[in-house]
Amino acid sequence: MKRKLMFAALLMLAVGLGVPAPKAAAEVDEFRVALQYGIGYLPLAIMKQNQLIEKHLKTAGLNTKVAWSRLASGQPMNDALLSGSLHVASGGVAPFLILWGRTHGNLNVKAVAALSSMPMYLVTNNPKVKTIRDFTENDRISMAGAGQSIQTLVLQMAAAREFGDANYNKFSTLYRNLSHPDGLIAFLSGQEITAYFSSPPFQYQALAKPGVHRVINSYDVTGGPATFLVAWATGKFRDENPKTFQAFVGAWKEAVDLINANKRNAAEIYVKESGDKSGVDTIEKMLNDPEIRITMTPENTMKFYEFMNKVGTVKPKATSWKDLYFPEVHNLPGS
């Protein structure tokens, strides 16, 4: 009792002398987010151009700087996230799931939400290639993040279905790792690259060249619309920066609503942000394609996970898509 009374007296003395009470840990003063190339990243482009994250941070009472960067594929995203130089990464479901598996039980990386559901086309200028069975060692397939990208995963799933699970990586010797813009240039030049696996708008630009035709539509492999891109972060960052995290989610919801309410305006912002030469009319037409969805709702995520788990690319067990995503989207009708 004496000790308790003495401690209380010392505490009152400290308050009287103006000694500050311990403060809660401060949130980051700079929030670092990265995006890649293509209209699948439109929600992030809208957030950047309209400064929506800053708006929601200010509402939360934070004067946080938002720093944006652009990377070419998922692997450098994951490296940056693990090094702490990035707080939110974005990219295909495959590189996200790889990091989810690697950090399960420690940093606990999870997806914040889906960015988009879009079909991905594998196209070729080789007239002999009608299906993936027709590829030979003379072909070269350009993909951003080849080996770990979402396009790689779709091709692996197609190969497993065609040749058996043991041969899921059958085409790995044909991969060439180029960003979508660089891959398109190489493909259209007609030199080494004979096939190109990308995403909107690049795949449509490739198909516009005479002699180019489609070999795979990713929706045929997944059995319908599937999440193409997500953004992910560590559970550690979410726990230590709850206001920043919630501001990001709020900005994301606002961006998606803006896109779906006015696709013309969204196309204008995308062209301004990306410098895309296709033009506003072309981008708007893509956004109105019923196969292209800008939505936070995960679609068919578990099909990707189940395949990667089956072939051993991702080892931890997930029983539901909710095991892969933070609770902020658990109210959505995901899959």
CSV table of C-alpha atoms in Angstrom, one decimal:
chain,number,residue,atom,x,y,z
A,1,MET,CA,0.0,0.0,0.0
A,2,LYS,CA,2.8,2.4,0.9
A,3,ARG,CA,4.4,1.7,-2.5
A,4,LYS,CA,1.2,2.4,-4.3
A,5,LEU,CA,0.7,5.7,-2.4
A,6,MET,CA,4.3,6.7,-3.2
A,7,PHE,CA,3.8,5.9,-6.9
A,8,ALA,CA,0.6,8.0,-7.0
A,9,ALA,CA,2.3,10.9,-5.3
A,10,LEU,CA,5.2,10.8,-7.7
A,11,LEU,CA,2.8,10.7,-10.7
A,12,MET,CA,0.9,13.7,-9.3
A,13,LEU,CA,4.2,15.5,-8.9
A,14,ALA,CA,5.3,14.7,-12.4
A,15,VAL,CA,2.0,16.1,-13.8
A,16,GLY,CA,2.4,19.2,-11.6
A,17,LEU,CA,5.9,19.8,-13.0
A,18,GLY,CA,4.6,19.5,-16.5
A,19,VAL,CA,6.4,16.2,-17.4
A,20,PRO,CA,4.6,15.0,-20.5
A,21,ALA,CA,2.7,11.7,-20.4
A,22,PRO,CA,3.8,8.9,-22.7
A,23,LYS,CA,2.4,9.4,-26.3
A,24,ALA,CA,1.0,6.7,-28.5
A,25,ALA,CA,3.2,5.7,-31.4
A,26,ALA,CA,2.9,8.2,-34.2
A,27,GLU,CA,1.7,7.2,-37.7
A,28,VAL,CA,4.0,7.5,-40.7
A,29,ASP,CA,4.6,11.0,-41.9
A,30,GLU,CA,5.0,9.8,-45.5
A,31,PHE,CA,2.7,7.2,-47.0
A,32,ARG,CA,4.4,5.4,-49.9
A,33,VAL,CA,2.3,3.7,-52.6
A,34,ALA,CA,3.2,2.2,-56.0
A,35,LEU,CA,1.3,1.4,-59.2
A,36,GLN,CA,2.2,-0.2,-62.5
A,37,TYR,CA,1.1,0.2,-66.2
A,38,GLY,CA,-2.4,-0.3,-67.6
A,39,ILE,CA,-6.0,0.6,-67.0
A,40,GLY,CA,-6.3,-2.0,-64.3
A,41,TYR,CA,-4.5,0.4,-62.0
A,42,LEU,CA,-7.1,3.1,-62.7
A,43,PRO,CA,-8.3,3.4,-59.1
A,44,LEU,CA,-4.8,4.2,-58.0
A,45,ALA,CA,-4.3,6.7,-60.9
A,46,ILE,CA,-7.6,8.5,-59.8
A,47,MET,CA,-6.4,8.6,-56.2
A,48,LYS,CA,-3.1,10.1,-57.3
A,49,GLN,CA,-4.4,12.7,-59.7
A,50,ASN,CA,-7.3,13.8,-57.5
A,51,GLN,CA,-5.3,13.6,-54.3
A,52,LEU,CA,-8.0,11.5,-52.7
A,53,ILE,CA,-5.6,9.9,-50.1
A,54,GLU,CA,-4.5,13.3,-48.9
A,55,LYS,CA,-8.2,14.3,-48.6
A,56,HIS,CA,-9.0,11.4,-46.4
A,57,LEU,CA,-5.8,11.7,-44.4
A,58,LYS,CA,-6.7,15.3,-43.7
A,59,THR,CA,-10.2,14.3,-42.6
A,60,ALA,CA,-8.6,11.8,-40.2
A,61,GLY,CA,-6.5,14.7,-38.7
A,62,LEU,CA,-3.2,13.7,-40.4
A,63,ASN,CA,-0.9,15.9,-42.4
A,64,THR,CA,0.8,13.0,-44.1
A,65,LYS,CA,2.7,13.3,-47.3
A,66,VAL,CA,1.8,10.8,-50.0
A,67,ALA,CA,4.6,9.6,-52.2
A,68,TRP,CA,3.9,7.7,-55.4
A,69,SER,CA,6.2,5.5,-57.5
A,70,ARG,CA,5.7,3.3,-60.6
A,71,LEU,CA,7.3,-0.1,-60.9
A,72,ALA,CA,7.2,-2.5,-63.8
A,73,SER,CA,6.2,-5.8,-62.1
A,74,GLY,CA,5.3,-7.6,-58.9
A,75,GLN,CA,8.7,-8.8,-57.9
A,76,PRO,CA,10.2,-5.3,-57.4
A,77,MET,CA,7.0,-4.4,-55.6
A,78,ASN,CA,7.5,-7.2,-53.1
A,79,ASP,CA,11.1,-6.4,-52.6
A,80,ALA,CA,10.3,-2.7,-51.9
A,81,LEU,CA,7.5,-3.7,-49.5
A,82,LEU,CA,9.8,-6.1,-47.5
A,83,SER,CA,12.6,-3.5,-47.4
A,84,GLY,CA,10.2,-0.9,-45.9
A,85,SER,CA,10.6,1.5,-48.8
A,86,LEU,CA,7.0,0.9,-49.8
A,87,HIS,CA,3.8,0.7,-47.7
A,88,VAL,CA,1.4,-0.4,-50.4
A,89,ALA,CA,2.3,-2.6,-53.4
A,90,SER,CA,0.1,-3.3,-56.3
A,91,GLY,CA,0.0,-5.9,-59.1
A,92,GLY,CA,-1.3,-9.3,-60.2
A,93,VAL,CA,-2.8,-11.8,-57.9
A,94,ALA,CA,0.2,-14.2,-58.4
A,95,PRO,CA,3.0,-12.0,-56.9
A,96,PHE,CA,0.7,-11.0,-54.1
A,97,LEU,CA,-0.1,-14.7,-53.2
A,98,ILE,CA,3.6,-15.5,-53.3
A,99,LEU,CA,4.3,-12.9,-50.7
A,100,TRP,CA,1.2,-13.8,-48.7
A,101,GLY,CA,2.7,-17.3,-48.4
A,102,ARG,CA,6.2,-16.1,-47.6
A,103,THR,CA,5.0,-13.8,-44.8
A,104,HIS,CA,2.3,-15.9,-43.3
A,105,GLY,CA,2.7,-15.9,-39.5
A,106,ASN,CA,5.2,-13.0,-39.4
A,107,LEU,CA,4.7,-9.8,-41.5
A,108,ASN,CA,1.2,-11.1,-42.5
A,109,VAL,CA,0.9,-9.5,-45.9
A,110,LYS,CA,-2.7,-9.5,-47.1
A,111,ALA,CA,-4.6,-7.8,-50.0
A,112,VAL,CA,-6.4,-4.6,-49.1
A,113,ALA,CA,-8.9,-5.1,-51.9
A,114,ALA,CA,-9.2,-6.0,-55.6
A,115,LEU,CA,-8.4,-3.2,-58.1
A,116,SER,CA,-10.0,-4.7,-61.2
A,117,SER,CA,-11.3,-7.8,-63.0
A,118,MET,CA,-10.1,-7.9,-66.6
A,119,PRO,CA,-9.5,-10.5,-69.2
A,120,MET,CA,-5.8,-11.0,-70.2
A,121,TYR,CA,-5.0,-12.1,-73.8
A,122,LEU,CA,-2.1,-14.1,-74.9
A,123,VAL,CA,-1.6,-13.1,-78.5
A,124,THR,CA,0.8,-14.2,-81.2
A,125,ASN,CA,2.1,-13.2,-84.7
A,126,ASN,CA,3.0,-16.8,-85.5
A,127,PRO,CA,0.3,-18.1,-87.9
A,128,LYS,CA,1.2,-21.7,-86.9
A,129,VAL,CA,0.2,-21.2,-83.3
A,130,LYS,CA,-3.6,-21.7,-82.9
A,131,THR,CA,-3.5,-23.1,-79.3
A,132,ILE,CA,-0.8,-23.4,-76.7
A,133,ARG,CA,0.0,-26.9,-78.0
A,134,ASP,CA,1.4,-25.3,-81.1
A,135,PHE,CA,4.2,-23.3,-79.3
A,136,THR,CA,7.7,-24.6,-80.0
A,137,GLU,CA,11.2,-23.8,-78.7
A,138,ASN,CA,11.4,-21.2,-81.5
A,139,ASP,CA,8.8,-19.0,-79.9
A,140,ARG,CA,9.4,-16.3,-77.3
A,141,ILE,CA,6.6,-15.1,-75.0
A,142,SER,CA,6.9,-11.6,-73.5
A,143,MET,CA,5.4,-11.0,-70.0
A,144,ALA,CA,6.0,-8.4,-67.3
A,145,GLY,CA,7.4,-10.2,-64.3
A,146,ALA,CA,7.8,-13.4,-66.2
A,147,GLY,CA,7.9,-16.4,-63.9
A,148,GLN,CA,5.9,-14.8,-61.1
A,149,SER,CA,3.3,-12.6,-62.9
A,150,ILE,CA,-0.5,-13.2,-63.1
A,151,GLN,CA,0.0,-13.9,-66.8
A,152,THR,CA,2.6,-16.5,-65.9
A,153,LEU,CA,0.1,-18.1,-63.5
A,154,VAL,CA,-2.7,-18.2,-66.1
A,155,LEU,CA,-0.4,-19.8,-68.7
A,156,GLN,CA,0.7,-22.4,-66.0
A,157,MET,CA,-3.0,-23.2,-65.3
A,158,ALA,CA,-3.7,-23.6,-69.0
A,159,ALA,CA,-0.6,-25.8,-69.4
A,160,ALA,CA,-1.6,-28.0,-66.5
A,161,ARG,CA,-5.1,-28.4,-67.9
A,162,GLU,CA,-3.6,-29.3,-71.4
A,163,PHE,CA,-0.6,-31.4,-70.4
A,164,GLY,CA,-1.2,-32.4,-66.8
A,165,ASP,CA,-0.2,-30.8,-63.5
A,166,ALA,CA,3.4,-32.1,-63.7
A,167,ASN,CA,3.9,-30.0,-66.8
A,168,TYR,CA,2.4,-26.8,-65.5
A,169,ASN,CA,5.7,-24.9,-66.1
A,170,LYS,CA,6.2,-26.4,-69.6
A,171,PHE,CA,6.7,-23.0,-71.3
A,172,SER,CA,9.1,-21.4,-68.8
A,173,THR,CA,12.0,-21.6,-71.3
A,174,LEU,CA,10.0,-19.4,-73.7
A,175,TYR,CA,9.5,-16.5,-71.2
A,176,ARG,CA,11.0,-13.1,-71.8
A,177,ASN,CA,10.7,-10.6,-68.9
A,178,LEU,CA,9.7,-7.2,-70.3
A,179,SER,CA,7.4,-4.5,-69.0
A,180,HIS,CA,4.1,-4.3,-70.9
A,181,PRO,CA,5.1,-1.2,-72.8
A,182,ASP,CA,8.6,-2.6,-73.7
A,183,GLY,CA,7.1,-6.0,-74.5
A,184,LEU,CA,4.6,-4.4,-76.9
A,185,ILE,CA,7.4,-2.5,-78.7
A,186,ALA,CA,9.4,-5.7,-79.0
A,187,PHE,CA,6.4,-7.7,-80.2
A,188,LEU,CA,5.3,-5.2,-82.8
A,189,SER,CA,8.9,-4.9,-84.1
A,190,GLY,CA,8.7,-8.5,-85.3
A,191,GLN,CA,12.1,-9.5,-84.0
A,192,GLU,CA,12.6,-12.1,-81.3
A,193,ILE,CA,9.2,-11.9,-79.5
A,194,THR,CA,6.5,-14.0,-81.2
A,195,ALA,CA,3.9,-13.9,-78.5
A,196,TYR,CA,2.8,-11.3,-76.0
A,197,PHE,CA,0.8,-11.8,-72.8
A,198,SER,CA,-0.3,-8.6,-71.2
A,199,SER,CA,-3.5,-6.7,-70.3
A,200,PRO,CA,-5.7,-3.8,-71.3
A,201,PRO,CA,-4.9,-1.5,-73.1
A,202,PHE,CA,-1.8,-3.1,-74.4
A,203,GLN,CA,-3.3,-6.4,-75.7
A,204,TYR,CA,-5.8,-4.5,-77.9
A,205,GLN,CA,-3.0,-2.4,-79.3
A,206,ALA,CA,-1.2,-5.6,-80.2
A,207,LEU,CA,-4.3,-7.1,-81.8
A,208,ALA,CA,-4.7,-4.0,-84.0
A,209,LYS,CA,-1.7,-5.1,-86.0
A,210,PRO,CA,-2.6,-7.3,-89.0
A,211,GLY,CA,-1.5,-10.9,-88.6
A,212,VAL,CA,-1.8,-10.9,-84.8
A,213,HIS,CA,-4.4,-13.2,-83.2
A,214,ARG,CA,-5.5,-14.4,-79.8
A,215,VAL,CA,-4.4,-17.7,-78.3
A,216,ILE,CA,-5.8,-17.5,-74.7
A,217,ASN,CA,-8.4,-15.4,-73.0
A,218,SER,CA,-7.7,-15.7,-69.2
A,219,TYR,CA,-11.5,-15.9,-68.5
A,220,ASP,CA,-11.6,-19.2,-70.4
A,221,VAL,CA,-8.9,-20.5,-68.0
A,222,THR,CA,-10.6,-19.2,-64.8
A,223,GLY,CA,-14.1,-20.1,-65.9
A,224,GLY,CA,-15.4,-16.6,-65.8
A,225,PRO,CA,-14.4,-13.1,-64.6
A,226,ALA,CA,-11.5,-13.1,-62.2
A,227,THR,CA,-9.6,-10.5,-60.2
A,228,PHE,CA,-6.7,-9.3,-62.3
A,229,LEU,CA,-5.0,-6.9,-59.9
A,230,VAL,CA,-4.9,-6.2,-56.2
A,231,ALA,CA,-3.0,-3.9,-53.8
A,232,TRP,CA,-1.4,-5.4,-50.7
A,233,ALA,CA,0.3,-4.3,-47.5
A,234,THR,CA,1.7,-5.9,-44.3
A,235,GLY,CA,-0.4,-6.6,-41.3
A,236,LYS,CA,2.3,-4.8,-39.3
A,237,PHE,CA,1.8,-1.6,-41.2
A,238,ARG,CA,-2.0,-1.8,-40.9
A,239,ASP,CA,-1.8,-2.4,-37.1
A,240,GLU,CA,0.7,0.5,-36.5
A,241,ASN,CA,-1.0,3.0,-38.8
A,242,PRO,CA,-4.7,2.5,-38.5
A,243,LYS,CA,-5.8,6.0,-39.5
A,244,THR,CA,-3.5,6.0,-42.5
A,245,PHE,CA,-4.8,2.6,-43.6
A,246,GLN,CA,-8.4,3.6,-43.2
A,247,ALA,CA,-7.8,6.8,-45.1
A,248,PHE,CA,-6.4,4.7,-48.0
A,249,VAL,CA,-9.4,2.4,-48.0
A,250,GLY,CA,-11.7,5.4,-48.0
A,251,ALA,CA,-9.9,7.1,-50.9
A,252,TRP,CA,-10.0,3.8,-52.8
A,253,LYS,CA,-13.8,3.5,-52.4
A,254,GLU,CA,-14.2,7.1,-53.5
A,255,ALA,CA,-12.1,6.4,-56.6
A,256,VAL,CA,-14.0,3.3,-57.6
A,257,ASP,CA,-17.3,5.2,-57.2
A,258,LEU,CA,-16.0,8.1,-59.4
A,259,ILE,CA,-14.9,5.7,-62.1
A,260,ASN,CA,-18.1,3.8,-62.3
A,261,ALA,CA,-20.2,7.0,-62.2
A,262,ASN,CA,-18.3,8.8,-65.0
A,263,LYS,CA,-16.2,6.6,-67.2
A,264,ARG,CA,-15.5,9.4,-69.6
A,265,ASN,CA,-13.9,11.4,-66.9
A,266,ALA,CA,-12.0,8.4,-65.6
A,267,ALA,CA,-10.7,7.8,-69.1
A,268,GLU,CA,-9.5,11.4,-69.3
A,269,ILE,CA,-7.7,11.1,-66.0
A,270,TYR,CA,-6.1,7.8,-67.1
A,271,VAL,CA,-4.7,9.3,-70.3
A,272,LYS,CA,-3.4,12.3,-68.4
A,273,GLU,CA,-1.8,10.1,-65.7
A,274,SER,CA,-0.3,7.5,-68.0
A,275,GLY,CA,0.4,9.4,-71.2
A,276,ASP,CA,-1.3,6.6,-73.1
A,277,LYS,CA,-1.5,7.5,-76.8
A,278,SER,CA,-4.7,5.4,-77.4
A,279,GLY,CA,-6.9,8.4,-76.7
A,280,VAL,CA,-9.8,9.1,-74.4
A,281,ASP,CA,-12.4,7.5,-76.7
A,282,THR,CA,-10.5,4.2,-76.9
A,283,ILE,CA,-10.0,4.0,-73.1
A,284,GLU,CA,-13.6,4.9,-72.4
A,285,LYS,CA,-14.7,2.1,-74.8
A,286,MET,CA,-12.6,-0.3,-72.9
A,287,LEU,CA,-14.0,0.8,-69.6
A,288,ASN,CA,-17.5,0.2,-71.0
A,289,ASP,CA,-16.6,-3.4,-72.0
A,290,PRO,CA,-18.8,-5.6,-69.8
A,291,GLU,CA,-15.8,-8.0,-69.3
A,292,ILE,CA,-13.8,-5.2,-67.7
A,293,ARG,CA,-14.9,-4.4,-64.1
A,294,ILE,CA,-13.4,-1.7,-61.8
A,295,THR,CA,-14.4,-3.2,-58.4
A,296,MET,CA,-13.0,-3.8,-55.0
A,297,THR,CA,-14.7,-7.1,-54.8
A,298,PRO,CA,-12.4,-10.2,-55.2
A,299,GLU,CA,-13.5,-12.5,-57.9
A,300,ASN,CA,-12.3,-16.1,-58.3
A,301,THR,CA,-9.2,-15.4,-56.2
A,302,MET,CA,-9.4,-18.8,-54.6
A,303,LYS,CA,-9.0,-20.5,-58.0
A,304,PHE,CA,-5.6,-18.9,-58.4
A,305,TYR,CA,-4.7,-19.7,-54.8
A,306,GLU,CA,-5.9,-23.3,-55.1
A,307,PHE,CA,-3.8,-23.9,-58.2
A,308,MET,CA,-0.7,-22.3,-56.6
A,309,ASN,CA,-1.1,-24.3,-53.5
A,310,LYS,CA,-1.6,-27.6,-55.5
A,311,VAL,CA,1.6,-27.1,-57.4
A,312,GLY,CA,3.5,-26.0,-54.3
A,313,THR,CA,4.1,-22.3,-55.3
A,314,VAL,CA,2.2,-21.2,-52.2
A,315,LYS,CA,2.3,-23.5,-49.2
A,316,PRO,CA,0.2,-22.1,-46.3
A,317,LYS,CA,-3.5,-23.2,-46.2
A,318,ALA,CA,-6.3,-20.8,-46.9
A,319,THR,CA,-9.9,-22.0,-46.5
A,320,SER,CA,-11.6,-18.8,-47.8
A,321,TRP,CA,-10.8,-15.7,-49.8
A,322,LYS,CA,-11.2,-13.8,-46.5
A,323,ASP,CA,-7.9,-15.5,-45.3
A,324,LEU,CA,-6.2,-13.5,-48.1
A,325,TYR,CA,-7.7,-10.1,-47.6
A,326,PHE,CA,-7.9,-7.6,-44.7
A,327,PRO,CA,-11.3,-7.3,-42.9
A,328,GLU,CA,-12.1,-4.0,-44.6
A,329,VAL,CA,-13.6,-5.9,-47.6
A,330,HIS,CA,-15.0,-9.0,-45.9
A,331,ASN,CA,-18.5,-7.5,-46.2
A,332,LEU,CA,-18.2,-7.8,-50.0
A,333,PRO,CA,-19.5,-10.9,-52.0
A,334,GLY,CA,-16.0,-12.1,-52.8
A,335,SER,CA,-14.8,-15.4,-54.0
